Amino acid sequence: AHPPCEPLSGQDVPSFAYTTFSRRLPAIVTKIVDDVYRTYHALDSQDQATSEKVKEAKKIIEMIAGLRYEMQRDKPFRPLTDNDPDVEEWNANLAKYYPTSSWFKASWLFAECYLYRRVREAFALSTHWRDYDPFFEQKQSVFKSSQKAVLAIATRLMAAVSSGDGEGTKRSALDILVQGGRTSAGTREAFLEMAEMCLWGNATDLSLLVEADTAKLEHLQKRMISGGISSSNGNNSSQQQSPTASPKEGEQKSSTIDKETLEEFGTSDKILSNDLDKLWDRLQHIEQGRVDIILDNAGFELYVDLVFADFLVRAGFASKVVFHCKSIPWFVSDVMQSDFHWTLEQLVKTGDDAFFKPEDSLEQQALQELGRRWQTYAAQGTWIVQENPFWTSCFAFWHLPTEPSAKALFDDMAKADLWVFKGDLNYRKLVYDCKWPTTTPFLEAIGPLASKEQGLNMPSLVTFRTCKADVVVGLAPGVAERVQAKSPDWMVNGEYAVISFSQGSRQ
Ligand code: F6P
Ligand code: MG
């Protein structure tokens, strides 16, 4: 469907949209070819089924290479040819809105989603590769490189430290913070820390870190953990004091952040528009409620999303958290249900089988206990994992309340008290990927998702987004100019972020 204002497009030069079609996506597609090639070469040639599988793999490679050619030459879009249930919807929209359009000329959002759907087509047409995820290998190897930060966070959440109550009681640092209940200063401090962690986890997605190396990743994650701690020291607008029961410095591993890192990445001032106070105020009215998290990337980002969800449960805000996953491989690192369950399994594995290999047994224990707790949430229905084809459709989220194919999803999601949208693509879909002036109010840019006039029963929503596309809204006058002077790539380099909130029709 057509956007309400001029959409970003690959024909704008220079723009990140143009860079994406001319450089980033060809590289991503080439990696898919490499992955399938490596995988079929590793097959056991004695196996009967192998020759059929190899034949199919060669066909997939041919199709993906053809796709790259079409994109690079800006050929017209063609209808999809597989039998997945969403084919008709895609083809109807192609025919209606993009009958003569092509990769660089169409809206960036549509064309990029179409690309990943075309990748899906190549696998969906096979028998042996239908459920194959060509990005899985990348997802898991980058997650492995996140070991240091994963363990530091698990320790902060789980390892018992002295609670400072004079009676020698030991509890985890997080439990000490939230022990005063939903409205306490300690819970607010934990909220700011967990929310910022959840935000900056989005800086580590794979489609940007095409050539991710461990050092860069560790640097990013170190900055992220620092961000959480710095925010609880400096960004607390209510001026409330931490409870005296706060663990002393040096008692938790994750607080051993060097000063230099903190100074280099004072992350709070990189959040160009920050509605965390509004979100906190809204949370004060939610007790044992339902929070829906529209996930973005697997690996480290998913891990910190789970940390945030865990906090919401432990602090008493949510008794149910619904996680929304993609049903097909999407934008390289996006979470599918299989990634979700796989991640929980890795956290609890020990011995030779273990995915992470901590040297420190306390870290190992912390991670395992955390994984077990999360598995219990999932088993008991406190956490619910879902997928829906709407998330990989061609629609922006303006259509969520009205699109017939999304009706069941919307009706169910309307039962939630709060929606949390993670990441860049979800943000682009919220604001319809338009060329909004940066001072456009967020509530205007999300259209029907904010409006009460339409009589929609709209939950509150928040978006945690690090900036990786040429659209940002909700900034105060002068902010864009100031940051532009400092960092010309600020809109796309993942170093800046926005947290934007809409109250919806909830009190
Ligand atoms: O390829 C473009 C893009 O949508 C960017 O906007 C962003 O870099 C990436 O893909 C996805 O980011 P995220 O995982 O945060 O949605
Ligand atoms: Mg993503």
XYZ file of C-alpha atoms and ligand atoms in Angstrom, residues 16 20 24 108 112 202 205 207-208 296-297 331 334 423-426 428 468-469, ligand 1:
36
model
C 21.455 4.730 3.004
C 21.658 -0.716 0.799
C 24.783 -4.063 1.406
C 12.802 1.180 0.090
C 13.719 -4.626 0.858
C 19.839 -3.437 18.781
C 22.409 -6.687 14.408
C 22.728 -6.863 8.629
C 24.845 -3.887 9.674
C 13.964 -7.823 16.156
C 17.257 -9.704 16.121
C 16.638 -9.245 7.431
C 15.615 -11.482 12.931
C 14.852 -2.226 16.355
C 15.232 -0.318 13.180
C 12.966 -2.136 10.767
C 10.060 -2.150 13.221
C 10.596 2.135 9.901
C 20.120 2.697 10.971
C 17.960 4.267 8.267
O 18.939 -2.986 5.415
C 18.260 -1.948 5.925
C 17.747 -2.120 7.278
O 16.371 -2.104 7.408
C 18.343 -1.018 8.062
O 17.465 -0.010 8.249
C 18.942 -1.715 9.240
O 20.283 -1.525 9.105
C 18.719 -3.185 9.060
O 18.170 -3.349 7.823
C 17.836 -3.825 10.042
O 18.042 -3.381 11.312
P 17.220 -3.959 12.513
O 17.698 -5.353 12.702
O 17.563 -3.066 13.655
O 15.776 -3.890 12.161
